[in-house]
Amino acid sequence: MQRAVCQQALDRLIAYLRGCGVEITSENCRKALRLVDRALETGSHDVMARAMDMIPDYFDLPPLAIPQQSPSLMRGSIGYHPYV
């Protein structure tokens, strides 16, 4: 059986929030349901994209922590030597 668009959007939204470190409490589930409901107001076309775009309106996400590359990448480190 195929899942409804709203269920797919809610599943993706909750998976994204978990991946960002947001605790999935009852209150956060209710926020996610309201978000998906609002995304569905204009129809089911592109509901997932609209829902993901609205996340900052409903949730305070922690800042992204992108680690620095170490050591820095150099062409020689992958065995590429253009002048050999």
Coordinates of C-alpha atoms in Angstrom, one line a residue:
M1 CA 0.0 0.0 0.0
Q2 CA 1.3 3.4 -0.9
R3 CA 1.7 6.0 1.8
A4 CA -0.2 9.3 1.6
V5 CA 1.7 12.4 0.7
C6 CA 1.1 13.9 4.1
Q7 CA 2.6 10.8 5.8
Q8 CA 5.6 10.9 3.5
A9 CA 6.2 14.6 4.3
L10 CA 5.8 14.0 8.0
D11 CA 8.2 11.0 8.0
R12 CA 10.8 13.0 6.1
L13 CA 10.4 16.0 8.4
I14 CA 10.8 14.0 11.5
A15 CA 13.8 12.2 10.1
Y16 CA 15.4 15.5 9.2
L17 CA 14.7 17.0 12.7
R18 CA 16.2 13.9 14.4
G19 CA 19.3 14.2 12.1
C20 CA 19.6 17.8 13.3
G21 CA 19.6 16.7 16.9
V22 CA 16.0 18.0 17.7
E23 CA 14.3 15.8 20.3
I24 CA 11.0 14.4 19.1
T25 CA 8.8 15.3 22.0
S26 CA 5.0 15.4 21.9
E27 CA 5.1 19.2 21.4
N28 CA 7.5 18.9 18.5
C29 CA 5.3 16.2 16.9
R30 CA 2.4 18.5 17.2
K31 CA 4.5 21.3 15.6
A32 CA 5.5 19.0 12.8
L33 CA 1.8 18.0 12.2
R34 CA 0.8 21.7 12.0
L35 CA 3.7 22.4 9.6
V36 CA 2.6 19.6 7.3
D37 CA -1.0 20.7 7.5
R38 CA 0.0 24.2 6.5
A39 CA 2.2 22.9 3.6
L40 CA -0.9 20.9 2.3
E41 CA -3.1 24.0 2.3
T42 CA -2.1 24.8 -1.3
G43 CA -2.4 21.2 -2.5
S44 CA -0.3 18.1 -2.5
H45 CA 2.0 19.2 -5.4
D46 CA 5.5 19.8 -3.9
V47 CA 4.3 19.5 -0.4
M48 CA 7.6 18.0 0.8
A49 CA 9.6 20.9 -0.6
R50 CA 7.2 23.4 1.0
A51 CA 7.3 21.6 4.3
M52 CA 11.1 21.5 4.4
D53 CA 11.3 25.2 3.5
M54 CA 9.0 26.0 6.4
I55 CA 11.1 24.2 9.1
P56 CA 12.8 27.5 10.3
D57 CA 9.3 29.0 10.9
Y58 CA 8.4 26.2 13.3
F59 CA 11.7 24.9 14.8
D60 CA 14.9 26.4 16.2
L61 CA 17.6 24.2 14.7
P62 CA 21.0 24.1 16.2
P63 CA 23.7 25.7 14.0
L64 CA 25.5 23.4 11.5
A65 CA 28.8 22.3 12.7
I66 CA 30.9 21.6 9.6
P67 CA 34.3 20.3 10.5
Q68 CA 37.4 21.7 8.8
Q69 CA 39.2 19.5 6.4
S70 CA 42.4 18.1 7.9
P71 CA 44.9 17.8 6.3
S72 CA 44.1 20.1 3.4
L73 CA 43.5 18.4 0.1
M74 CA 46.3 18.5 -2.5
R75 CA 46.2 17.0 -5.9
G76 CA 49.4 15.0 -5.1
S77 CA 47.6 13.4 -2.2
I78 CA 45.5 11.4 -4.7
G79 CA 48.4 10.5 -6.9
Y80 CA 47.7 13.1 -9.6
H81 CA 50.9 14.7 -10.9
P82 CA 50.1 16.8 -14.0
Y83 CA 53.8 17.4 -15.0
V84 CA 55.2 13.9 -14.7

